[in-house]
Amino acid sequence: MEVKISPSMLASDFANLQSELDKCKNGGADLIHLDVMDGHFVPNISMGIPVIAALKKVCSVPFDVHLMISDPYRYVDEFVKAGADIISFHVECDSDIEKTIDSIINAGCKAALAVKPNTPIESVYPYLDKLSMVLVMTVEPGFGGQSFMESTMPKITALRKKCPDIDIQVDGGINADTVKIAGRAGANVFVAGSAVFNSTDPAKTICTLKENAKL
Ligand code: DX5
Ligand code: ZN
């Protein structure tokens, strides 16, 4: 499987988003991870549609938009219009899952389903045919800078066994060490916020993550 690194802008300097995006691009980031929170599905509020639309104008790396919101169905078209290339939403949300996936795909975007650490991976199985990616959260969604939960790894192993070709993304607490654990379990798309943006050399960190994911 191709290894992809998706730096999470949540950990970037919000006063300098354009230069932070440039660092990701120059470091060889494969995707840009944008965390959208509504203060309802998760106890935090981050960025939204206008910010993503503005960033899209200055960045050519594909946008991987992670919706931590209660009613993703309602906003699909707006996020696609803003520039999302992949939209992940949570299987635990209030929207109709099938309808939301169909609406993402019909809008010309790739659809992904995310599961919180305590949600069984089987919850995504009915939708696998339509999904480009499954996001297995390795922390409770809502905040950056938390510790990687290794207890989520069996879900990745099970999904990789069932679907040898699907993109499996991990998000939360990914660094130069934990990327190896998730990679060995079968993940191939790695979100990293603090590891990239708290590093003195983000480009080098992206490179290290990519190499270590295969170790
Ligand atoms: C958490 C977000 C993550 C977060 C990861 O709810 O979904 O994408 O930015 O941050 P780190 O890599 O610092 O754990
Ligand atoms: Zn995320």
XYZ file of C-alpha atoms and ligand atoms in Angstrom:
230
model
C 0.000 0.000 0.000
C 1.155 3.516 -0.744
C 2.030 5.401 2.434
C 0.458 8.873 2.672
C 1.129 11.569 5.256
C -1.618 14.070 6.046
C -0.457 16.891 8.340
C -3.283 18.212 10.531
C -3.572 21.992 10.307
C -5.184 22.012 13.755
C -1.670 22.101 15.234
C -0.385 24.758 12.837
C 0.072 28.479 13.487
C -3.365 29.894 12.615
C -1.847 33.340 12.167
C 0.292 32.040 9.299
C -1.729 29.360 7.564
C -0.353 29.944 4.088
C 3.264 29.495 5.121
C 2.301 26.477 7.230
C 0.691 24.914 4.132
C 3.845 25.646 2.144
C 5.914 23.776 4.715
C 3.667 20.730 4.246
C 3.878 20.911 0.475
C 7.654 21.330 0.481
C 7.947 18.439 2.907
C 6.141 16.114 0.513
C 2.790 15.911 2.325
C 0.353 13.789 0.315
C -2.780 15.325 1.815
C -3.716 18.240 4.061
C -5.901 17.220 7.017
C -8.506 19.807 8.027
C -10.383 19.187 11.266
C -13.885 20.631 11.421
C -15.574 20.634 14.853
C -19.007 21.951 15.771
C -18.876 22.117 19.579
C -21.666 19.521 19.636
C -20.366 16.257 18.221
C -17.112 17.045 20.038
C -16.531 19.538 22.873
C -14.433 21.906 20.760
C -14.850 24.314 17.828
C -12.185 24.673 15.143
C -12.366 25.882 11.547
C -15.159 25.824 8.983
C -16.182 26.247 5.365
C -14.840 29.790 4.639
C -11.400 28.948 6.033
C -11.131 25.811 3.908
C -12.257 27.736 0.807
C -9.581 30.368 1.428
C -6.830 27.794 1.964
C -7.817 25.953 -1.200
C -6.852 29.003 -3.260
C -3.245 28.839 -2.060
C -2.612 25.100 -1.847
C -2.378 22.419 -4.522
C -2.099 19.441 -2.138
C -5.424 17.531 -1.903
C -7.646 18.385 1.061
C -8.633 15.634 3.472
C -11.518 17.112 5.471
C -12.395 15.413 8.777
C -15.900 16.359 9.890
C -16.440 16.002 13.626
C -19.957 17.395 13.394
C -23.362 16.006 14.331
C -25.107 16.511 10.977
C -22.559 16.154 8.156
C -25.261 15.455 5.539
C -26.495 19.030 5.788
C -23.100 20.487 4.834
C -21.709 18.077 2.219
C -22.228 20.315 -0.810
C -20.683 23.320 0.902
C -17.552 21.422 1.912
C -17.162 20.022 -1.596
C -17.575 23.500 -3.041
C -15.009 24.830 -0.574
C -12.462 22.371 -1.983
C -12.615 19.075 -0.091
C -11.117 16.185 -2.066
C -11.901 13.562 0.590
C -14.594 13.973 3.232
C -14.478 11.837 6.377
C -17.449 11.838 8.695
C -18.250 9.796 11.773
C -20.345 6.648 11.817
C -21.515 7.860 15.275
C -23.083 11.046 13.823
C -26.827 11.788 13.564
C -27.077 11.889 9.747
C -28.213 8.948 7.635
C -24.898 7.236 6.818
C -25.805 5.846 3.404
C -27.404 9.090 2.256
C -24.373 11.097 3.393
C -21.919 8.800 1.585
C -24.012 8.975 -1.599
C -24.222 12.733 -1.421
C -20.417 13.054 -1.023
C -19.796 10.764 -4.012
C -22.472 12.422 -6.151
C -20.821 15.773 -5.465
C -17.618 14.396 -7.003
C -15.686 13.818 -3.792
C -14.209 10.725 -2.132
C -16.086 9.446 0.919
C -14.559 8.099 4.130
C -16.104 6.922 7.385
C -14.445 7.545 10.745
C -14.791 5.508 13.942
C -14.051 6.677 17.478
C -11.722 4.510 19.611
C -14.564 2.610 21.301
C -16.690 2.056 18.196
C -16.412 -1.431 16.679
C -14.887 -1.526 13.214
C -17.784 -3.717 12.050
C -19.930 -0.559 12.072
C -18.340 0.510 8.763
C -18.617 -2.898 7.074
C -22.045 -2.302 5.454
C -20.621 0.714 3.567
C -17.188 -0.520 2.470
C -18.105 -0.844 -1.221
C -18.638 2.907 -1.477
C -15.803 4.111 0.740
C -12.377 5.256 -0.459
C -10.982 5.288 3.056
C -11.750 4.336 6.649
C -10.462 6.571 9.443
C -9.693 4.730 12.660
C -9.333 7.336 15.413
C -6.381 6.611 17.670
C -7.514 9.235 20.226
C -10.937 10.523 21.258
C -11.807 13.159 18.631
C -11.835 16.814 19.669
C -8.302 17.855 20.509
C -4.779 17.626 19.168
C -1.801 16.616 21.260
C -3.301 13.525 22.921
C -1.595 10.158 23.405
C -1.917 7.382 20.826
C -4.236 4.549 21.918
C -2.625 1.284 20.936
C -5.813 -0.527 21.984
C -7.334 0.534 18.626
C -4.825 -1.491 16.573
C -6.822 -4.754 16.393
C -9.516 -2.845 14.462
C -6.957 -1.920 11.822
C -5.649 -5.473 11.582
C -9.193 -6.795 11.143
C -10.100 -4.233 8.490
C -6.843 -4.723 6.573
C -7.523 -8.483 6.502
C -11.013 -7.879 5.149
C -9.992 -5.152 2.658
C -6.421 -5.485 1.394
C -6.765 -2.457 -0.903
C -8.693 0.208 1.012
C -6.928 3.258 2.466
C -6.866 2.981 6.263
C -6.154 6.269 7.998
C -5.099 6.760 11.610
C -5.538 10.073 13.413
C -4.335 11.058 16.861
C -0.992 10.827 18.627
C 0.938 9.813 15.507
C 4.681 10.478 15.818
C 7.933 8.878 14.619
C 7.392 5.927 17.001
C 3.638 5.330 16.927
C 3.582 5.540 13.118
C 5.496 2.243 13.095
C 2.919 0.542 15.331
C -0.002 1.747 13.182
C 1.854 0.878 9.971
C 2.539 -2.650 11.132
C -1.130 -3.068 12.056
C -2.079 -2.199 8.447
C -2.681 1.558 8.319
C -1.283 3.422 5.299
C -2.578 7.012 5.697
C -1.211 8.889 8.695
C -2.525 12.153 10.138
C 0.001 14.043 12.226
C -0.621 17.398 13.872
C 1.668 18.136 16.798
C 4.416 15.838 15.518
C 4.716 17.930 12.337
C 4.011 21.461 13.537
C 5.751 21.298 16.911
C 8.889 20.078 15.200
C 11.741 22.437 14.338
C 11.802 21.021 10.807
C 8.284 20.029 9.643
C 9.519 18.929 6.202
C 12.041 16.554 7.731
C 9.428 15.206 10.148
C 7.040 14.399 7.275
C 9.898 12.528 5.596
C 10.721 10.584 8.778
C 7.070 9.660 9.299
C 6.884 8.337 5.757
C 10.003 6.218 6.199
C 9.066 4.941 9.655
C 5.579 3.941 8.520
C 7.200 1.134 6.548
C 9.472 -0.106 9.361
C -8.377 15.266 16.786
C -8.149 15.557 15.346
C -6.781 15.282 14.886
C -5.707 16.089 15.567
C -4.488 15.229 15.650
O -9.726 15.261 17.069
O -9.009 14.757 14.543
O -6.657 15.371 13.480
O -5.384 17.281 14.904
O -3.516 15.880 16.363
P -2.225 15.142 16.926
O -1.470 14.588 15.747
O -1.504 16.221 17.640
O -2.688 14.041 17.848
Zn -8.616 14.701 12.394
